[in-house]
Amino acid sequence: MKLTFLTNYLTHHQIPLAEEFYKKLGNDYTLIVTEPMEQERLKLGYKDMTDNYPFVIKAYENIQEVYRIAEESDIVIYGSAPDKFVIDRMKKQKLTFKYSERINKRDMTLPRRARSRVGIYRHYGKFLKYPFYILCASAYTSADVSKHWDFEERCYKWGYFTETLKYDNIDALIKQKKTYSILWAGRIIDWKHPEAAVNLAVRLRDAGYKFTLNIIGTGEAENKIKNMIRDENLQDAVHMTGAMSPENVREYMEKSEIFIFTSNFQEGWGAVLNEAMNSGCACVASHAIGAVPFLIKNGENGIIYKNGCMDDLSAKVMKLLDDRELCRKIGRNAYSTIVDMWNPKEAAQRFLELSQDILKGKKAGFCDGLCSLAEVMDNDWFNA
């Protein structure tokens, strides 16, 4: 079976899944990148690893070879890559998957709704007559496409699959975490709402809690956040580290008890959640984030708060600070969720089984978890 994966550029988040496919398929697996990595990612500490793997081909150096490989492959997955690479193969009724975050990330004004309908038809709807399926890298993808076109039983739960670390003793990992430690990590930009982390710190301090909060990252709102910390006199409790390598971020996660994830609906997936859960953090995450409804069972392996609601975020973090056993329990369960299900090895295995079922004309998919059918989920599904 020949499998080809098309994407814009290669990041460290994509490599673990690619390596699992390569282990299973060898030279029958190809990963095609369509453009060089953007400078913004490089400034954040990302590394350009395009030349490090034998299965990677650069479309911008040999575009005709890419067309040939895409057309000859038994299965193609394409994410942030032009439709032109897959149209000919779909016309030949070859199995094709679109790897997609949600489409409607912003508030939908009337003009935006009109553009969305046209865009969804161009990149999704017009392919319904072909063996075309969607791998939902957001719990909201299915709802976005289904608002305009009938994608019933064509949308499957998917995501991003970061490197999965297995610890000899998860209880030992959790025990060595710094007491009352909180972590925020990501690009410091408006829609990730880093100011919510500082506002949380103000509330915790005013309520008498002792804690440390580390904020990892850089971005256009960095000076704003620094000024907030200074103006609120939080320098002793809140620390901005700047950008750092993915490996160093994981070290911070391993030492932190609580991870807060404050993005709004513009967060397509949020791979940092995979990493924090894998590191045994008790995660408190906005319901708007694409990964949250797939990865978190509220109160069991993480805590969900109502997007934008500081009262809800603060109350749930305080609950974890007060209830030490609950905090540890959620961290252990979070780790198990990644190690047992939402990891590159399981994703590769389940995807290949799903594809085989579709190729054989069998009822495809799993009952739950990865590669199960993705239900249509409205933005307002969660009530605090």
Coordinates of C-alpha atoms in Angstrom, one line a residue:
M1 CA 0.0 0.0 0.0
K2 CA 1.4 3.4 -1.1
L3 CA 0.6 6.3 1.2
T4 CA 1.5 9.9 0.5
F5 CA 1.1 12.8 2.9
L6 CA 1.1 16.4 1.5
T7 CA 1.7 19.4 3.8
N8 CA 3.0 22.9 3.6
Y9 CA 6.2 22.5 5.7
L10 CA 7.6 20.0 8.1
T11 CA 7.4 20.8 11.9
H12 CA 8.4 18.8 14.9
H13 CA 4.7 18.1 15.6
Q14 CA 4.4 16.1 12.3
I15 CA 7.6 14.0 12.5
P16 CA 6.4 11.4 15.1
L17 CA 3.4 10.4 13.0
A18 CA 5.5 10.4 9.8
E19 CA 8.1 8.1 11.4
E20 CA 5.3 5.7 12.5
F21 CA 4.0 5.5 8.9
Y22 CA 7.5 5.0 7.6
K23 CA 8.1 2.1 10.1
K24 CA 5.0 0.4 8.8
L25 CA 5.3 1.1 5.1
G26 CA 8.9 1.8 4.4
N27 CA 9.5 3.3 1.0
D28 CA 5.8 3.1 0.3
Y29 CA 5.4 6.2 2.5
T30 CA 6.2 9.6 1.2
L31 CA 5.8 13.0 2.9
I32 CA 5.7 16.0 0.5
V33 CA 6.4 19.6 1.6
T34 CA 5.1 22.3 -0.7
E35 CA 7.0 25.3 0.7
P36 CA 10.0 26.2 3.0
M37 CA 9.3 26.8 6.7
E38 CA 8.1 30.3 7.4
Q39 CA 10.5 32.7 9.3
E40 CA 8.0 33.3 12.2
R41 CA 8.2 29.6 13.1
L42 CA 12.0 29.6 13.0
K43 CA 12.1 32.6 15.3
L44 CA 10.0 30.7 17.8
G45 CA 12.7 28.0 18.0
Y46 CA 11.4 25.6 15.4
K47 CA 14.1 23.8 13.3
D48 CA 13.9 23.2 9.6
M49 CA 14.3 19.4 9.4
T50 CA 13.2 18.9 5.8
D51 CA 16.6 17.3 4.8
N52 CA 16.8 15.0 7.8
Y53 CA 14.4 12.3 6.7
P54 CA 14.5 9.9 3.7
F55 CA 10.8 10.0 3.2
V56 CA 10.6 13.8 2.6
I57 CA 10.3 15.3 -0.9
K58 CA 10.3 19.1 -1.6
A59 CA 7.5 20.0 -4.1
Y60 CA 9.1 23.3 -4.8
E61 CA 12.2 21.6 -6.2
N62 CA 10.5 18.9 -8.4
I63 CA 6.8 19.6 -8.9
Q64 CA 6.2 17.1 -11.6
E65 CA 7.5 14.3 -9.4
V66 CA 5.0 15.3 -6.8
Y67 CA 2.1 15.1 -9.3
R68 CA 3.3 11.6 -10.3
I69 CA 3.6 10.3 -6.7
A70 CA 0.2 11.8 -5.7
E71 CA -1.5 10.2 -8.7
E72 CA 0.1 6.8 -8.3
S73 CA -0.4 6.4 -4.5
D74 CA -3.2 4.2 -3.2
I75 CA -4.0 6.7 -0.4
V76 CA -3.2 10.4 -0.1
I77 CA -3.6 12.6 2.9
Y78 CA -3.3 16.3 2.2
G79 CA -3.4 19.2 4.7
S80 CA -2.2 22.7 4.0
A81 CA -1.4 21.9 0.4
P82 CA -3.1 23.0 -2.9
D83 CA -6.0 20.9 -4.2
K84 CA -4.3 20.7 -7.6
F85 CA -2.1 17.9 -6.4
V86 CA -5.0 15.5 -5.7
I87 CA -7.7 16.4 -8.3
D88 CA -6.5 14.0 -11.0
R89 CA -6.3 11.1 -8.6
M90 CA -9.8 11.7 -7.2
K91 CA -11.1 11.7 -10.7
K92 CA -9.8 8.2 -10.9
Q93 CA -11.7 7.3 -7.8
K94 CA -8.6 7.0 -5.6
L95 CA -9.0 7.3 -1.8
T96 CA -8.1 10.8 -0.6
F97 CA -8.3 12.3 2.9
K98 CA -8.3 16.0 3.7
Y99 CA -6.5 16.7 7.0
S100 CA -8.3 19.8 8.2
E101 CA -8.5 22.0 11.2
R102 CA -11.8 24.0 11.6
I103 CA -12.6 26.4 8.7
N104 CA -14.7 29.0 10.5
K105 CA -12.3 30.2 13.2
R106 CA -13.7 33.7 13.6
D107 CA -17.1 35.2 14.3
M108 CA -19.2 34.6 11.2
T109 CA -20.6 37.9 9.8
L110 CA -22.8 37.7 6.8
P111 CA -20.0 38.4 4.3
R112 CA -17.8 35.8 6.0
R113 CA -20.6 33.2 6.0
A114 CA -20.9 33.8 2.2
R115 CA -17.2 33.4 1.6
S116 CA -17.1 30.3 3.9
R117 CA -19.9 28.6 1.9
V118 CA -18.0 29.3 -1.4
G119 CA -14.7 28.2 0.1
I120 CA -16.1 25.0 1.6
Y121 CA -17.7 24.1 -1.7
R122 CA -14.4 24.7 -3.6
H123 CA -12.2 22.7 -1.3
Y124 CA -14.7 20.2 0.1
G125 CA -18.2 20.1 -1.3
K126 CA -17.3 19.6 -5.0
F127 CA -15.3 16.5 -4.0
L128 CA -18.3 14.7 -2.5
K129 CA -18.8 12.6 -5.6
Y130 CA -15.3 11.1 -5.1
P131 CA -13.9 8.8 -2.4
F132 CA -13.1 11.8 -0.3
Y133 CA -13.0 11.9 3.5
I134 CA -12.0 14.4 6.2
L135 CA -9.6 13.8 9.0
C136 CA -10.8 16.4 11.6
A137 CA -7.9 18.1 13.3
S138 CA -10.5 20.0 15.4
A139 CA -13.7 18.9 17.1
Y140 CA -15.4 21.7 15.2
T141 CA -14.3 20.8 11.7
S142 CA -17.3 18.5 11.1
A143 CA -19.7 21.2 12.1
D144 CA -18.1 23.8 9.8
V145 CA -18.3 21.7 6.7
S146 CA -21.6 20.1 7.5
K147 CA -23.4 23.5 7.8
H148 CA -23.3 23.8 4.0
W149 CA -22.7 20.3 2.5
D150 CA -23.7 16.8 3.5
F151 CA -20.6 15.1 5.0
E152 CA -22.4 12.5 7.1
E153 CA -20.1 9.6 7.8
R154 CA -17.2 11.2 6.0
C155 CA -15.6 13.0 9.0
Y156 CA -13.3 11.2 11.4
K157 CA -11.7 12.2 14.6
W158 CA -8.0 13.0 14.1
G159 CA -5.6 15.6 15.3
Y160 CA -1.9 16.4 15.8
F161 CA 0.3 13.7 17.3
T162 CA 3.3 15.0 19.1
E163 CA 6.2 12.9 20.4
T164 CA 4.9 10.6 23.1
L165 CA 7.3 10.1 26.0
K166 CA 6.8 7.1 28.3
Y167 CA 8.0 7.4 31.8
D168 CA 9.1 4.5 34.0
N169 CA 7.0 5.7 36.8
I170 CA 4.3 8.3 36.2
D171 CA 3.7 8.7 39.9
A172 CA 7.3 9.6 40.4
L173 CA 7.1 12.2 37.6
I174 CA 4.0 13.8 39.2
K175 CA 5.6 13.7 42.7
Q176 CA 8.7 15.7 41.5
K177 CA 6.7 18.5 40.1
K178 CA 7.1 21.9 41.8
T179 CA 4.2 22.4 44.2
Y180 CA 1.6 25.0 43.1
S181 CA 3.4 25.6 39.8
I182 CA 1.4 26.8 36.7
L183 CA 2.5 27.0 33.1
W184 CA 1.3 28.8 30.0
A185 CA 3.1 28.2 26.7
G186 CA 2.5 29.4 23.1
R187 CA 2.8 32.4 20.8
I188 CA 2.1 35.6 22.7
I189 CA -0.6 36.9 20.4
D190 CA -4.1 38.3 21.0
W191 CA -6.2 35.2 20.2
K192 CA -4.2 32.9 22.5
H193 CA -5.1 35.3 25.3
P194 CA -1.9 35.3 27.4
E195 CA -3.4 38.2 29.4
A196 CA -5.8 35.7 30.9
A197 CA -2.8 34.0 32.5
V198 CA -1.8 37.3 34.1
N199 CA -5.4 38.1 35.2
L200 CA -5.5 34.6 36.7
A201 CA -2.4 35.4 38.7
V202 CA -3.9 38.6 40.0
R203 CA -6.9 36.7 41.3
L204 CA -4.8 34.0 42.8
R205 CA -2.6 36.5 44.6
D206 CA -5.6 38.5 45.9
A207 CA -7.2 35.3 47.2
G208 CA -4.1 34.5 49.2
Y209 CA -2.7 31.6 47.1
K210 CA 1.1 31.0 46.9
F211 CA 2.1 29.9 43.4
T212 CA 4.5 30.4 40.5
L213 CA 3.4 31.0 36.9
N214 CA 5.8 30.6 34.0
I215 CA 4.9 32.1 30.6
I216 CA 6.8 30.6 27.7
G217 CA 6.9 32.2 24.3
T218 CA 7.3 35.3 22.3
G219 CA 5.1 37.4 20.0
E220 CA 3.5 40.7 19.2
A221 CA 1.8 41.1 22.6
E222 CA 4.9 40.4 24.6
N223 CA 5.4 43.9 25.8
K224 CA 1.8 44.2 26.8
I225 CA 2.1 41.1 29.0
K226 CA 5.4 42.4 30.5
N227 CA 3.7 45.7 31.4
M228 CA 0.7 43.9 33.0
I229 CA 3.1 41.9 35.2
R230 CA 4.9 45.0 36.2
D231 CA 1.8 47.1 36.8
E232 CA 0.3 44.4 39.0
N233 CA 3.6 43.9 40.9
L234 CA 3.6 40.2 40.1
Q235 CA 7.3 39.9 39.3
D236 CA 8.0 37.5 42.2
A237 CA 5.3 35.0 41.1
V238 CA 5.0 35.4 37.3
H239 CA 8.0 34.8 35.0
M240 CA 8.3 35.3 31.2
T241 CA 11.0 33.0 29.8
G242 CA 10.9 34.1 26.1
A243 CA 11.2 31.6 23.3
M244 CA 12.8 28.2 23.8
S245 CA 13.2 24.9 22.1
P246 CA 10.4 22.3 22.1
E247 CA 12.7 20.1 24.3
N248 CA 13.0 22.8 26.9
V249 CA 9.3 23.4 26.9
R250 CA 8.7 19.8 27.7
E251 CA 11.1 20.1 30.6
Y252 CA 9.0 22.9 32.0
M253 CA 5.9 20.8 31.5
E254 CA 7.5 17.9 33.4
K255 CA 8.1 20.2 36.4
S256 CA 4.7 22.0 36.3
E257 CA 1.6 20.8 38.1
I258 CA -1.0 22.8 36.2
F259 CA -1.1 23.8 32.5
I260 CA -3.5 26.5 31.4
F261 CA -4.6 26.8 27.8
T262 CA -6.5 30.0 27.1
S263 CA -6.9 30.3 23.3
N264 CA -10.2 31.1 21.6
F265 CA -11.9 29.5 18.6
Q266 CA -8.9 30.5 16.4
E267 CA -6.9 27.7 17.9
G268 CA -7.3 25.0 15.3
W269 CA -5.9 22.1 17.3
G270 CA -3.4 23.1 19.9
A271 CA -0.6 20.5 20.0
V272 CA 0.7 22.0 23.2
L273 CA -2.2 20.2 24.9
N274 CA -0.9 16.8 23.8
E275 CA 2.5 17.6 25.2
A276 CA 1.2 19.0 28.5
M277 CA -1.1 15.9 29.0
N278 CA 1.8 13.6 28.1
S279 CA 3.9 15.4 30.8
G280 CA 1.3 14.6 33.5
C281 CA 0.0 18.2 33.9
A282 CA -3.5 18.8 35.1
C283 CA -4.7 20.9 32.2
V284 CA -7.3 23.6 32.4
A285 CA -8.3 24.5 28.9
S286 CA -10.8 26.7 27.0
H287 CA -13.7 24.8 25.4
A288 CA -13.0 26.7 22.2
I289 CA -9.7 24.9 21.4
G290 CA -10.1 22.3 18.7
A291 CA -8.3 19.5 20.6
V292 CA -10.2 19.9 23.8
P293 CA -13.4 18.1 23.1
F294 CA -11.5 15.2 21.6
L295 CA -8.8 14.9 24.3
I296 CA -10.4 16.0 27.5
K297 CA -13.1 14.2 29.5
N298 CA -14.1 17.0 31.8
G299 CA -13.1 16.4 35.4
E300 CA -11.4 13.1 34.6
N301 CA -8.2 13.7 32.6
G302 CA -8.4 17.5 32.4
I303 CA -10.7 20.4 33.2
I304 CA -12.6 22.5 30.6
Y305 CA -13.6 26.1 31.3
K306 CA -16.0 28.3 29.3
N307 CA -14.0 30.2 26.7
G308 CA -13.4 33.8 27.8
C309 CA -14.9 33.4 31.3
M310 CA -12.3 34.4 33.9
D311 CA -14.6 33.4 36.8
D312 CA -14.7 29.9 35.5
L313 CA -11.0 29.7 34.7
S314 CA -10.1 31.0 38.2
A315 CA -12.5 28.8 40.1
K316 CA -11.2 25.7 38.3
V317 CA -7.5 26.5 38.9
M318 CA -8.2 27.2 42.5
K319 CA -10.0 23.9 42.9
L320 CA -6.8 22.1 41.7
L321 CA -4.6 24.2 44.0
D322 CA -6.9 23.3 46.9
D323 CA -7.4 19.6 46.1
R324 CA -4.0 18.1 45.7
E325 CA -5.2 14.6 45.1
L326 CA -7.5 15.7 42.3
C327 CA -4.7 17.6 40.7
R328 CA -2.4 14.5 40.7
K329 CA -5.3 12.2 39.6
I330 CA -6.1 14.4 36.6
G331 CA -2.4 14.5 35.7
R332 CA -2.1 10.7 35.8
N333 CA -5.2 10.3 33.7
A334 CA -4.0 12.9 31.2
Y335 CA -0.8 11.0 30.7
S336 CA -2.7 7.7 30.2
T337 CA -4.9 9.4 27.5
I338 CA -1.9 10.2 25.4
V339 CA 0.1 7.0 26.0
D340 CA -2.9 4.7 25.5
M341 CA -4.8 6.4 22.6
W342 CA -3.8 9.8 21.2
N343 CA -0.3 9.1 20.1
P344 CA 1.5 8.6 16.7
K345 CA 1.7 4.8 16.9
E346 CA -2.0 4.4 17.5
A347 CA -2.9 7.0 15.0
A348 CA -0.9 5.3 12.2
Q349 CA -2.3 1.9 13.0
R350 CA -5.9 3.1 13.2
F351 CA -5.6 5.2 10.0
L352 CA -4.3 2.2 8.0
E353 CA -7.1 0.0 9.3
L354 CA -9.7 2.7 8.5
S355 CA -8.3 3.0 5.0
Q356 CA -8.3 -0.7 4.4
D357 CA -12.0 -0.9 5.4
I358 CA -12.9 1.9 3.0
L359 CA -11.0 0.3 0.2
K360 CA -12.7 -3.0 0.8
G361 CA -16.1 -1.3 0.9
K362 CA -16.7 -2.2 4.6
K363 CA -18.3 -0.1 7.2
A364 CA -15.4 2.0 8.3
G365 CA -14.2 3.5 11.6
F366 CA -14.0 2.8 15.3
C367 CA -16.6 3.1 18.0
D368 CA -14.7 5.7 20.0
G369 CA -11.4 7.7 20.0
L370 CA -9.1 8.1 17.0
C371 CA -10.7 7.4 13.6
S372 CA -14.2 7.2 15.0
L373 CA -16.9 9.3 13.3
A374 CA -16.7 12.9 14.4
E375 CA -20.0 14.3 15.6
V376 CA -21.3 17.7 14.6
M377 CA -20.4 20.0 17.5
D378 CA -21.7 23.5 18.0
N379 CA -19.5 26.3 19.4
D380 CA -21.8 26.6 22.4
W381 CA -21.8 22.9 23.4
F382 CA -20.1 23.6 26.8
N383 CA -21.8 25.1 29.8
A384 CA -19.7 26.1 32.7

